Amino acid sequence: MKITFLGTGTSQGIPVITCGCEVCQSDDPRDNRLRVSVLLETADKTIVIDSGPDFRYQMLRAKVKDLDAIVYTHEHKDHVAGLDDIRPFNYLLRKNIDIYATVRVQEALKKEFSYIFADKVYPGVPQINMHTVTGENFHIGQTEFIPLDIMHYKLPILGYRIGDFTYITDAKTVPQISIDKIRGTKILVVNALQKEEHISHFTLSEAITFAEDIGAETTYFTHMSHNLGKHADIEAELPPNIRLAYDGLQIEL
């Protein structure tokens, strides 16, 4: 499986509009972060986890020529806003895109993109096949997805374990039942918003503690804000097996 980080930033991205901080003004390309998303290329499918506001540009930048499915973690705008931009895949590949989401996320999508779900379909709207994610494992093609219950403050969301790869974003607390499902993963991806305390996201120190408890071969931090600091400075502070992800980073598993 090939993994590409399409975006590693928080809801505002980096640089933040109007911000003059050293991170937003950095000339290190690793400090430019689109909204969080990841591309999975398995043996038989091309899958994206979350389609945020930067989805169109992420597809162009990564030169994605095919797409089979989008899997959603939760319904916040920075994770779902780009759904409309699947239309070129519909038109040019002549296929519907499979969407995997919980019932609650599906209801949010129906409100946000009501025209997709209307009884009287307007010509040219995105063409999707909706699949309901429960607590049960599911397959996309040959690849098994294990849903992981995560708490984003008081909002239940999902992370996913896919083989030896685990992807978690927007976590503040992780129940023990999910920790047990994560253990043994080789690659862990988890959010690390900033150094200061935050109500709904892991801080840097909380993310490090979580990563060290899981003990993956390599952990990558994602969903980082400009308040975290410059990529080069923060990565120099991390334990050897913990790294900062960046847009465009690719991993083979």
mmCIF file of N, CA and C in Angstrom, residues 68-70 86 90 95-101 116-117 126-132:
data_model
loop_
_atom_site.group_PDB
_atom_site.id
_atom_site.type_symbol
_atom_site.label_atom_id
_atom_site.label_comp_id
_atom_site.label_asym_id
_atom_site.label_seq_id
_atom_site.Cartn_x
_atom_site.Cartn_y
_atom_site.Cartn_z
ATOM 1 N N ASP A 68 -11.682 5.588 -6.228
ATOM 2 C CA ASP A 68 -12.748 4.606 -6.023
ATOM 3 C C ASP A 68 -13.631 4.960 -4.835
ATOM 4 N N ALA A 69 -13.039 5.542 -3.779
ATOM 5 C CA ALA A 69 -13.819 5.727 -2.552
ATOM 6 C C ALA A 69 -13.279 6.878 -1.718
ATOM 7 N N ILE A 70 -14.190 7.478 -0.944
ATOM 8 C CA ILE A 70 -13.833 8.420 0.110
ATOM 9 C C ILE A 70 -14.373 7.862 1.415
ATOM 10 N N ILE A 86 -15.664 15.626 -6.686
ATOM 11 C CA ILE A 86 -15.497 14.283 -7.269
ATOM 12 C C ILE A 86 -16.060 14.228 -8.692
ATOM 13 N N ASN A 90 -16.431 11.206 -11.848
ATOM 14 C CA ASN A 90 -17.688 10.673 -12.392
ATOM 15 C C ASN A 90 -17.708 10.773 -13.909
ATOM 16 N N LYS A 95 -17.963 6.524 -13.623
ATOM 17 C CA LYS A 95 -18.310 5.666 -12.493
ATOM 18 C C LYS A 95 -18.726 6.516 -11.289
ATOM 19 N N ASN A 96 -19.520 5.908 -10.445
ATOM 20 C CA ASN A 96 -19.864 6.517 -9.168
ATOM 21 C C ASN A 96 -18.707 6.337 -8.188
ATOM 22 N N ILE A 97 -18.650 7.215 -7.196
ATOM 23 C CA ILE A 97 -17.639 7.104 -6.148
ATOM 24 C C ILE A 97 -18.304 6.553 -4.894
ATOM 25 N N ASP A 98 -17.701 5.546 -4.304
ATOM 26 C CA ASP A 98 -18.212 4.968 -3.068
ATOM 27 C C ASP A 98 -17.872 5.875 -1.890
ATOM 28 N N ILE A 99 -18.869 6.176 -1.076
ATOM 29 C CA ILE A 99 -18.705 7.015 0.098
ATOM 30 C C ILE A 99 -18.974 6.177 1.339
ATOM 31 N N TYR A 100 -18.058 6.213 2.298
ATOM 32 C CA TYR A 100 -18.188 5.450 3.528
ATOM 33 C C TYR A 100 -18.268 6.430 4.693
ATOM 34 N N ALA A 101 -19.403 6.386 5.423
ATOM 35 C CA ALA A 101 -19.624 7.337 6.508
ATOM 36 C C ALA A 101 -20.636 6.782 7.487
ATOM 37 N N ILE A 116 -27.169 16.706 -4.042
ATOM 38 C CA ILE A 116 -26.697 15.373 -4.398
ATOM 39 C C ILE A 116 -27.775 14.329 -4.093
ATOM 40 N N PHE A 117 -28.533 14.586 -3.018
ATOM 41 C CA PHE A 117 -29.462 13.591 -2.505
ATOM 42 C C PHE A 117 -30.920 13.900 -2.860
ATOM 43 N N PRO A 126 -22.695 15.379 -8.297
ATOM 44 C CA PRO A 126 -21.834 14.229 -8.002
ATOM 45 C C PRO A 126 -22.613 12.931 -7.899
ATOM 46 N N GLN A 127 -22.031 11.879 -8.432
ATOM 47 C CA GLN A 127 -22.648 10.551 -8.428
ATOM 48 C C GLN A 127 -21.933 9.682 -7.396
ATOM 49 N N ILE A 128 -22.694 9.237 -6.381
ATOM 50 C CA ILE A 128 -22.082 8.486 -5.291
ATOM 51 C C ILE A 128 -22.870 7.217 -4.995
ATOM 52 N N ASN A 129 -22.187 6.269 -4.357
ATOM 53 C CA ASN A 129 -22.813 5.106 -3.741
ATOM 54 C C ASN A 129 -22.528 5.205 -2.248
ATOM 55 N N MET A 130 -23.559 5.350 -1.426
ATOM 56 C CA MET A 130 -23.367 5.549 0.009
ATOM 57 C C MET A 130 -23.318 4.221 0.752
ATOM 58 N N HIS A 131 -22.317 4.096 1.630
ATOM 59 C CA HIS A 131 -22.149 2.908 2.461
ATOM 60 C C HIS A 131 -22.093 3.350 3.921
ATOM 61 N N THR A 132 -22.828 2.673 4.767
ATOM 62 C CA THR A 132 -22.894 3.048 6.179
ATOM 63 C C THR A 132 -21.786 2.366 6.975
#
